[in-house]
mmCIF file of C-alpha atoms in Angstrom:
data_model
loop_
_atom_site.group_PDB
_atom_site.id
_atom_site.type_symbol
_atom_site.label_atom_id
_atom_site.label_comp_id
_atom_site.label_asym_id
_atom_site.label_seq_id
_atom_site.Cartn_x
_atom_site.Cartn_y
_atom_site.Cartn_z
ATOM 1 C CA UNK A 258 105.551 63.264 117.174
ATOM 2 C CA UNK A 259 107.847 64.300 119.989
ATOM 3 C CA UNK A 260 107.598 67.230 120.391
ATOM 4 C CA UNK A 261 104.374 68.034 118.473
ATOM 5 C CA UNK A 262 104.811 70.477 115.595
ATOM 6 C CA UNK A 263 101.795 72.578 114.545
ATOM 7 C CA UNK A 264 101.118 72.168 110.818
ATOM 8 C CA UNK A 265 103.164 68.974 110.455
ATOM 9 C CA UNK A 266 101.267 65.723 109.874
ATOM 10 C CA UNK A 267 102.884 62.293 109.538
ATOM 11 C CA UNK A 268 100.812 59.196 108.735
ATOM 12 C CA UNK A 269 101.401 55.530 107.936
ATOM 13 C CA UNK A 270 99.751 54.703 104.603
ATOM 14 C CA UNK A 271 99.182 51.744 102.283
ATOM 15 C CA UNK A 272 98.829 49.138 105.034
ATOM 16 C CA UNK A 273 102.167 50.127 106.576
ATOM 17 C CA UNK A 274 104.133 50.134 103.324
ATOM 18 C CA UNK A 275 104.963 53.858 103.298
ATOM 19 C CA UNK A 276 104.947 57.051 105.360
ATOM 20 C CA UNK A 277 103.446 60.377 104.310
ATOM 21 C CA UNK A 278 104.469 63.838 105.484
ATOM 22 C CA UNK A 279 102.264 66.875 104.930
ATOM 23 C CA UNK A 280 104.342 69.978 105.675
ATOM 24 C CA UNK A 281 102.310 73.086 106.466
ATOM 25 C CA UNK A 282 104.807 74.483 108.966
ATOM 26 C CA UNK A 283 106.476 77.182 106.887
ATOM 27 C CA UNK A 284 109.843 75.435 107.384
ATOM 28 C CA UNK A 285 111.669 72.753 105.442
ATOM 29 C CA UNK A 286 111.346 69.282 106.964
ATOM 30 C CA UNK A 287 114.123 66.756 106.435
ATOM 31 C CA UNK A 288 113.785 63.040 107.137
ATOM 32 C CA UNK A 289 117.081 62.034 108.727
ATOM 33 C CA UNK A 290 118.599 59.214 106.641
ATOM 34 C CA UNK A 291 118.743 55.717 108.065
ATOM 35 C CA UNK A 292 122.323 55.315 106.836
ATOM 36 C CA UNK A 293 125.365 57.481 106.224
ATOM 37 C CA UNK A 294 123.949 58.840 102.955
ATOM 38 C CA UNK A 295 120.495 60.027 101.958
ATOM 39 C CA UNK A 296 118.536 57.465 99.985
ATOM 40 C CA UNK A 297 114.772 57.566 99.626
ATOM 41 C CA UNK A 298 114.332 59.778 102.704
ATOM 42 C CA UNK A 299 112.767 63.024 101.415
ATOM 43 C CA UNK A 300 113.389 66.698 102.032
ATOM 44 C CA UNK A 301 109.964 68.335 102.222
ATOM 45 C CA UNK A 302 109.662 72.040 101.421
ATOM 46 C CA UNK A 303 106.882 74.089 103.064
ATOM 47 C CA UNK A 304 103.428 73.480 101.616
ATOM 48 C CA UNK A 305 104.291 70.137 100.005
ATOM 49 C CA UNK A 306 103.685 66.437 100.632
ATOM 50 C CA UNK A 307 106.147 63.545 100.438
ATOM 51 C CA UNK A 308 105.796 59.770 100.593
ATOM 52 C CA UNK A 309 108.519 57.165 101.041
ATOM 53 C CA UNK A 310 109.296 53.649 102.221
ATOM 54 C CA UNK A 311 111.437 53.755 105.358
ATOM 55 C CA UNK A 312 113.834 50.923 106.132
ATOM 56 C CA UNK A 313 113.428 51.545 109.873
ATOM 57 C CA UNK A 314 109.816 50.445 109.661
ATOM 58 C CA UNK A 315 110.738 47.432 107.523
ATOM 59 C CA UNK A 316 113.382 46.462 110.095
ATOM 60 C CA UNK A 317 110.691 46.379 112.789
ATOM 61 C CA UNK A 318 108.842 43.614 110.921
ATOM 62 C CA UNK A 319 111.323 40.728 111.152
ATOM 63 C CA UNK A 320 111.612 38.612 113.093
ATOM 64 C CA UNK A 321 108.060 38.694 114.367
ATOM 65 C CA UNK A 322 108.171 39.425 118.114
ATOM 66 C CA UNK A 323 106.521 37.024 120.519
ATOM 67 C CA UNK A 324 104.518 39.836 122.094
ATOM 68 C CA UNK A 325 103.098 40.817 118.679
ATOM 69 C CA UNK A 326 104.209 44.477 118.835
ATOM 70 C CA UNK A 327 107.501 46.207 118.001
ATOM 71 C CA UNK A 328 108.186 49.952 118.245
ATOM 72 C CA UNK A 329 109.967 52.063 115.632
ATOM 73 C CA UNK A 330 111.022 55.706 115.333
ATOM 74 C CA UNK A 331 112.048 58.023 112.512
ATOM 75 C CA UNK A 332 113.973 61.251 113.268
ATOM 76 C CA UNK A 333 113.151 64.520 111.503
ATOM 77 C CA UNK A 334 114.650 67.976 111.263
ATOM 78 C CA UNK A 335 112.048 70.753 111.200
ATOM 79 C CA UNK A 336 114.198 73.720 110.331
ATOM 80 C CA UNK A 337 116.977 73.191 112.864
ATOM 81 C CA UNK A 338 114.782 71.471 115.471
ATOM 82 C CA UNK A 339 115.032 67.724 116.113
ATOM 83 C CA UNK A 340 111.714 65.872 116.109
ATOM 84 C CA UNK A 341 111.015 62.151 116.384
ATOM 85 C CA UNK A 342 108.098 60.258 114.879
ATOM 86 C CA UNK A 343 107.202 57.182 116.942
ATOM 87 C CA UNK A 344 105.036 54.248 115.946
ATOM 88 C CA UNK A 345 104.737 50.504 116.243
ATOM 89 C CA UNK A 346 104.325 47.418 114.136
ATOM 90 C CA UNK A 347 101.388 45.289 115.290
ATOM 91 C CA UNK A 348 101.205 41.627 114.294
ATOM 92 C CA UNK A 349 97.621 40.315 114.639
ATOM 93 C CA UNK A 350 97.021 36.553 114.797
ATOM 94 C CA UNK A 351 96.508 34.666 111.551
ATOM 95 C CA UNK A 352 92.894 33.971 110.527
ATOM 96 C CA UNK A 353 91.442 30.421 110.602
ATOM 97 C CA UNK A 354 92.392 29.467 107.037
ATOM 98 C CA UNK A 355 90.605 26.103 107.216
ATOM 99 C CA UNK A 356 87.243 27.786 107.812
ATOM 100 C CA UNK A 357 87.660 30.020 104.774
ATOM 101 C CA UNK A 358 88.742 27.110 102.572
ATOM 102 C CA UNK A 359 85.718 25.108 103.757
ATOM 103 C CA UNK A 360 83.435 28.015 102.890
ATOM 104 C CA UNK A 361 85.059 28.196 99.455
ATOM 105 C CA UNK A 362 84.440 24.491 98.842
ATOM 106 C CA UNK A 363 80.803 24.824 99.940
ATOM 107 C CA UNK A 364 80.328 27.812 97.620
ATOM 108 C CA UNK A 365 81.764 25.833 94.704
ATOM 109 C CA UNK A 366 79.522 22.825 95.354
ATOM 110 C CA UNK A 367 76.375 24.919 95.788
ATOM 111 C CA UNK A 368 77.013 26.997 92.655
ATOM 112 C CA UNK A 369 77.918 23.950 90.567
ATOM 113 C CA UNK A 370 74.879 21.983 91.760
ATOM 114 C CA UNK A 371 72.454 24.853 91.151
ATOM 115 C CA UNK A 372 73.924 25.499 87.715
ATOM 116 C CA UNK A 373 73.707 21.885 86.631
ATOM 117 C CA UNK A 374 70.126 21.581 87.897
ATOM 118 C CA UNK A 375 69.340 24.846 86.143
ATOM 119 C CA UNK A 376 69.547 23.059 82.793
ATOM 120 C CA UNK A 377 66.223 21.355 83.527
ATOM 121 C CA UNK A 378 64.698 23.300 86.433
ATOM 122 C CA UNK A 379 63.591 26.891 86.159
ATOM 123 C CA UNK A 380 64.010 27.716 89.860
ATOM 124 C CA UNK A 381 67.575 26.406 89.847
ATOM 125 C CA UNK A 382 68.399 28.524 86.783
ATOM 126 C CA UNK A 383 67.134 31.610 88.603
ATOM 127 C CA UNK A 384 69.173 30.622 91.660
ATOM 128 C CA UNK A 385 72.241 30.382 89.407
ATOM 129 C CA UNK A 386 71.534 33.873 88.103
ATOM 130 C CA UNK A 387 71.418 35.125 91.703
ATOM 131 C CA UNK A 388 74.715 33.373 92.450
ATOM 132 C CA UNK A 389 76.245 35.081 89.416
ATOM 133 C CA UNK A 390 75.149 38.448 90.805
ATOM 134 C CA UNK A 391 76.903 37.573 94.082
ATOM 135 C CA UNK A 392 80.079 36.487 92.292
ATOM 136 C CA UNK A 393 80.275 39.629 90.141
ATOM 137 C CA UNK A 394 79.322 41.821 93.096
ATOM 138 C CA UNK A 395 81.960 40.160 95.267
ATOM 139 C CA UNK A 396 84.666 40.888 92.728
ATOM 140 C CA UNK A 397 83.478 44.487 92.419
ATOM 141 C CA UNK A 398 83.711 44.972 96.191
ATOM 142 C CA UNK A 399 87.206 43.460 96.183
ATOM 143 C CA UNK A 400 88.392 45.801 93.416
ATOM 144 C CA UNK A 401 86.794 48.888 94.991
ATOM 145 C CA UNK A 402 88.279 48.106 98.405
ATOM 146 C CA UNK A 403 91.742 47.336 97.071
ATOM 147 C CA UNK A 404 91.738 50.585 95.087
ATOM 148 C CA UNK A 405 91.518 52.523 98.371
ATOM 149 C CA UNK A 406 95.030 51.442 99.381
ATOM 150 C CA UNK A 407 97.275 53.434 96.968
ATOM 151 C CA UNK A 408 97.623 56.910 98.428
ATOM 152 C CA UNK A 409 98.767 59.021 95.488
ATOM 153 C CA UNK A 410 96.956 57.583 92.459
ATOM 154 C CA UNK A 411 93.645 58.414 90.818
ATOM 155 C CA UNK A 412 90.962 56.172 92.318
ATOM 156 C CA UNK A 413 89.117 55.485 89.052
ATOM 157 C CA UNK A 414 92.370 54.571 87.302
ATOM 158 C CA UNK A 415 93.254 52.124 90.085
ATOM 159 C CA UNK A 416 89.762 50.575 89.907
ATOM 160 C CA UNK A 417 89.945 50.030 86.140
ATOM 161 C CA UNK A 418 93.514 48.720 86.191
ATOM 162 C CA UNK A 419 92.760 46.512 89.196
ATOM 163 C CA UNK A 420 89.686 45.003 87.573
ATOM 164 C CA UNK A 421 91.571 44.088 84.387
ATOM 165 C CA UNK A 422 89.860 41.252 82.497
ATOM 166 C CA UNK A 423 87.291 41.215 85.265
ATOM 167 C CA UNK A 424 85.566 44.111 83.493
ATOM 168 C CA UNK A 425 84.677 41.793 80.602
ATOM 169 C CA UNK A 426 83.521 39.179 83.113
ATOM 170 C CA UNK A 427 81.259 41.754 84.775
ATOM 171 C CA UNK A 428 79.619 42.442 81.404
ATOM 172 C CA UNK A 429 79.323 38.738 80.529
ATOM 173 C CA UNK A 430 77.805 38.024 83.927
ATOM 174 C CA UNK A 431 75.254 40.838 83.577
ATOM 175 C CA UNK A 432 74.170 39.644 80.126
ATOM 176 C CA UNK A 433 74.099 36.047 81.362
ATOM 177 C CA UNK A 434 71.834 36.950 84.276
ATOM 178 C CA UNK A 435 69.392 38.779 81.972
ATOM 179 C CA UNK A 436 69.278 35.915 79.469
ATOM 180 C CA UNK A 437 68.847 33.358 82.249
ATOM 181 C CA UNK A 438 65.905 35.278 83.695
ATOM 182 C CA UNK A 439 64.418 35.377 80.201
ATOM 183 C CA UNK A 440 64.741 31.595 80.002
ATOM 184 C CA UNK A 441 67.534 31.398 77.420
ATOM 185 C CA UNK A 442 69.967 28.522 77.898
ATOM 186 C CA UNK A 443 72.880 30.599 76.615
ATOM 187 C CA UNK A 444 72.400 32.740 79.715
ATOM 188 C CA UNK A 445 73.794 29.977 81.916
ATOM 189 C CA UNK A 446 76.703 29.607 79.513
ATOM 190 C CA UNK A 447 77.598 33.287 79.915
ATOM 191 C CA UNK A 448 77.236 32.967 83.687
ATOM 192 C CA UNK A 449 79.702 30.091 83.545
ATOM 193 C CA UNK A 450 82.109 32.152 81.436
ATOM 194 C CA UNK A 451 81.972 35.051 83.895
ATOM 195 C CA UNK A 452 82.551 32.708 86.827
ATOM 196 C CA UNK A 453 85.525 31.042 85.135
ATOM 197 C CA UNK A 454 87.266 34.357 84.409
ATOM 198 C CA UNK A 455 86.665 35.778 87.874
ATOM 199 C CA UNK A 456 87.804 32.575 89.582
ATOM 200 C CA UNK A 457 90.993 32.681 87.532
ATOM 201 C CA UNK A 458 91.842 36.318 88.303
ATOM 202 C CA UNK A 459 91.198 35.910 92.040
ATOM 203 C CA UNK A 460 92.934 32.553 92.542
ATOM 204 C CA UNK A 461 95.979 34.164 94.171
ATOM 205 C CA UNK A 462 93.662 36.033 96.527
ATOM 206 C CA UNK A 463 93.208 32.801 98.464
ATOM 207 C CA UNK A 464 96.550 33.603 100.125
ATOM 208 C CA UNK A 465 94.508 36.044 102.183
ATOM 209 C CA UNK A 466 92.945 33.080 103.993
ATOM 210 C CA UNK A 467 96.245 32.737 105.876
ATOM 211 C CA UNK A 468 97.392 36.372 106.055
ATOM 212 C CA UNK A 469 96.170 38.581 108.888
ATOM 213 C CA UNK A 470 96.714 41.904 107.082
ATOM 214 C CA UNK A 471 95.418 42.394 103.545
ATOM 215 C CA UNK A 472 95.810 45.305 101.086
ATOM 216 C CA UNK A 473 92.149 46.242 101.355
ATOM 217 C CA UNK A 474 90.576 49.502 102.440
ATOM 218 C CA UNK A 475 87.792 47.919 104.488
ATOM 219 C CA UNK A 476 87.556 44.879 106.755
ATOM 220 C CA UNK A 477 89.962 42.036 105.979
ATOM 221 C CA UNK A 478 87.179 39.502 106.634
ATOM 222 C CA UNK A 479 85.045 41.255 104.019
ATOM 223 C CA UNK A 480 87.857 40.803 101.496
ATOM 224 C CA UNK A 481 88.129 37.111 102.398
ATOM 225 C CA UNK A 482 84.366 36.777 101.903
ATOM 226 C CA UNK A 483 84.658 38.294 98.420
ATOM 227 C CA UNK A 484 87.348 35.696 97.637
ATOM 228 C CA UNK A 485 85.067 32.889 98.835
ATOM 229 C CA UNK A 486 82.307 34.111 96.525
ATOM 230 C CA UNK A 487 84.466 34.978 93.529
ATOM 231 C CA UNK A 488 86.815 32.004 93.590
ATOM 232 C CA UNK A 489 84.612 29.315 95.147
ATOM 233 C CA UNK A 490 81.282 30.104 93.525
ATOM 234 C CA UNK A 491 83.158 31.107 90.351
ATOM 235 C CA UNK A 492 84.487 27.555 90.060
ATOM 236 C CA UNK A 493 80.937 26.278 90.473
ATOM 237 C CA UNK A 494 79.767 28.555 87.665
ATOM 238 C CA UNK A 495 82.640 27.317 85.514
ATOM 239 C CA UNK A 496 81.380 23.756 86.004
ATOM 240 C CA UNK A 497 77.927 25.028 85.073
ATOM 241 C CA UNK A 498 79.303 26.311 81.792
ATOM 242 C CA UNK A 499 80.837 22.924 81.046
ATOM 243 C CA UNK A 500 77.479 21.272 81.748
ATOM 244 C CA UNK A 501 75.744 23.667 79.354
ATOM 245 C CA UNK A 502 78.284 22.954 76.611
ATOM 246 C CA UNK A 503 77.795 19.249 77.109
ATOM 247 C CA UNK A 504 74.014 19.647 76.897
ATOM 248 C CA UNK A 505 74.299 21.715 73.724
ATOM 249 C CA UNK A 506 76.603 19.220 72.013
ATOM 250 C CA UNK A 507 74.558 16.961 69.711
ATOM 251 C CA UNK A 508 74.985 13.223 70.150
ATOM 252 C CA UNK A 509 74.889 11.268 66.890
ATOM 253 C CA UNK A 510 74.532 7.537 67.655
ATOM 254 C CA UNK A 511 76.069 5.056 65.203
ATOM 255 C CA UNK A 512 74.224 1.754 65.057
ATOM 256 C CA UNK A 513 75.963 -1.575 64.654
ATOM 257 C CA UNK A 514 74.319 -2.089 61.285
ATOM 258 C CA UNK A 515 75.098 1.407 59.995
ATOM 259 C CA UNK A 516 78.582 1.565 58.460
ATOM 260 C CA UNK A 517 80.277 4.959 58.478
ATOM 261 C CA UNK A 518 80.384 6.889 55.209
ATOM 262 C CA UNK A 519 82.921 5.521 52.764
ATOM 263 C CA UNK A 520 81.877 1.911 52.476
ATOM 264 C CA UNK A 521 83.625 -1.244 53.639
ATOM 265 C CA UNK A 522 87.142 0.237 53.393
ATOM 266 C CA UNK A 523 86.231 3.036 55.802
ATOM 267 C CA UNK A 524 84.598 0.505 58.111
ATOM 268 C CA UNK A 525 87.728 -1.602 58.173
ATOM 269 C CA UNK A 526 89.863 1.464 58.847
ATOM 270 C CA UNK A 527 87.686 2.567 61.772
ATOM 271 C CA UNK A 528 87.689 -0.965 63.194
ATOM 272 C CA UNK A 529 91.469 -1.181 62.916
ATOM 273 C CA UNK A 530 92.068 2.221 64.634
ATOM 274 C CA UNK A 531 89.616 1.466 67.448
ATOM 275 C CA UNK A 532 91.086 -1.937 68.197
ATOM 276 C CA UNK A 533 88.036 -3.773 66.956
ATOM 277 C CA UNK A 534 85.728 -2.170 69.582
ATOM 278 C CA UNK A 535 82.499 -0.321 68.833
#
């Protein structure tokens, strides 16, 4: 702020989406409108807090400057004093999307291979249970980190609403891990169900492989890693579930000399519908 005002705090919140004013000055603070009339720009009485989206910050975003930085300013009135808030938009370089997509593919292959082998090998089933823990844990970290971004909402509410159907997948994954450790085949099926749901709900998160700034309270690379685990390994667990269903489906062979129930008429009907092939 120029000049500094004791008791007045201005911060950029929600990954640059909004500004927040905390007014402990004893005077009314007005955000000077960006246009001829007042829109979303607040008037902040003493002892209160206001949040708003300012078009002057949005205007600093496009087009992206070659130098990667663009300054902005927002004028205020503190009582009858003029004060300016100065900041800048910083445009970091895009992450290496190909590396993250490769990691996602590797996670899918490893999880799918372990899950399929887990149908006949105990160690592979336990490895699949461990992968399920990573997938569920990755989604939990993503939800907890994303819930840190909203500035004026209850954290627990944001966590629950952000998890959505993932909450059921967390439960299915936990039960699947326990059953798998106990040696029950249905455990792998539940692991596959959890992976399928979590891969589905995080599919759009793969856009973060190309975006430098993500709506996440911690490191952006950590959020990309959670997407690799949840989406990539989740697909592998989904394939595991399909393999379990296939293994649980009984195969009833029909011999050449065994006509289907119903006699010769049924046999002729089956032959006609199948083109004469058996």
